[in-house]
């Protein structure tokens, strides 16, 4: 009997030991699952597309995406606060399973800050060192970093007031001068081009050129150091975006040299790619794929004609090369067989290989060469049950109205996995790659919500409403223009709200979110809008 009591006592003691251990194990597992659903994201500014819309794609998967407060990020008038961002990053790094960080924000405050800053070399070097310290403090945290090679806008007007003041007067000359500089290194200049080069060198004020080039020189050296960090393992992955550039330009030239500097780093560690605003989502997609141990396959098809060999506006490479780079950045692989892929991306290029602006008179909704071919291709893939998305790049800065009319007519708008037709063509292809890869793991409601965001922004606002209001700006009281609304902002908001509701009523199904549409202009200009719908 005494032996039995001893056995019972021993079993009870073991139970008291095992139960807390089991509970602790459950708690640890729960904490691990919670951590795996949390990602830190520091975008390069607080524009809706850079910040909220990008993070929302991953949030629709059930992840918590933590982002610094809006007033800490750069805006149009505030270049950002790198020191505060470093403090915020350190305070929030524990408990996350990955970090996607803009180096422009951490070095210069923001993307615009990278173009207009007056930072000394010493300040930049000190902020670069913060990356080493951050890695040392968080050795196991996957760290995905993206930055930019300074853009080279074609003119002062094209710069959107995001360059130093002198670019308004000499932007076109600076662009042309750097184009010839780049071309001279690659293939040489004709005698006529040599004369033009000498003329431009005399024409552009020396002080302005020195300011522009000194900033670029600092940024170039910083990008070299960031590549060094990739080589030494400080970063798990690093992407440099060639922002708004051309086949020959200062941006293209610096990209060539940085690519040479990165020799030895494969595309699994480093890339330089055309574009910038889409890269945040591409790296968030990569982070999610790595967390979930997935390497998805993508099949890509282009419209007839020039197709993948198109060199779109604001880019220096074939669109097929940009799509390949985007897939690699997102952690995916391109394949030839659609039936073996998790995602099929159709790229709507113009058959003639040209890119037009969304406000071009040809974007009137009438069927053009290539429209029906593309729609038939889409219908065929959907009929076969493939998960299909569209990168709409026939027009820059807005949707192709003829294509969208076809999608509406054929009831295909909400049969897609993803859609993007905003800003530059490479912005759209990159966003469509990343969103489409993640959308396959979402609920139907989540996918529809993301599609609605793009249709309201890219189709309704960018390709239609924005252009109508721009033509009416002169009617409104007060001072203000397209790129600086000022006194006219309330009048523009009123018209945008009304026109967006009318557009939705005429072109979109009666979804609950469309009961209310409110348009805000957080950067005090018409170029981008924050479109808020009913919750």
mmCIF file of C-alpha atoms in Angstrom, residues 6 16 36 41 125 140 169 173 207 209 212 267 288 300 499 510 518 523:
data_model
loop_
_atom_site.group_PDB
_atom_site.id
_atom_site.type_symbol
_atom_site.label_atom_id
_atom_site.label_comp_id
_atom_site.label_asym_id
_atom_site.label_seq_id
_atom_site.Cartn_x
_atom_site.Cartn_y
_atom_site.Cartn_z
ATOM 1 C CA UNK A 6 4.690 6.563 -3.448
ATOM 2 C CA UNK A 16 2.792 19.322 -11.955
ATOM 3 C CA UNK A 36 5.487 35.138 -37.769
ATOM 4 C CA UNK A 41 7.817 48.094 -42.971
ATOM 5 C CA UNK A 125 28.321 57.742 -43.019
ATOM 6 C CA UNK A 140 18.522 36.583 -36.764
ATOM 7 C CA UNK A 169 14.587 76.071 -65.698
ATOM 8 C CA UNK A 173 19.177 70.645 -70.441
ATOM 9 C CA UNK A 207 26.692 76.240 -59.531
ATOM 10 C CA UNK A 209 25.365 71.449 -61.937
ATOM 11 C CA UNK A 212 23.109 68.365 -58.502
ATOM 12 C CA UNK A 267 20.231 38.067 -58.077
ATOM 13 C CA UNK A 288 6.025 36.538 -46.783
ATOM 14 C CA UNK A 300 3.864 35.745 -68.132
ATOM 15 C CA UNK A 499 -17.244 62.458 -60.145
ATOM 16 C CA UNK A 510 -23.023 47.997 -56.269
ATOM 17 C CA UNK A 518 -14.164 60.423 -50.300
ATOM 18 C CA UNK A 523 0.402 65.946 -51.038
#
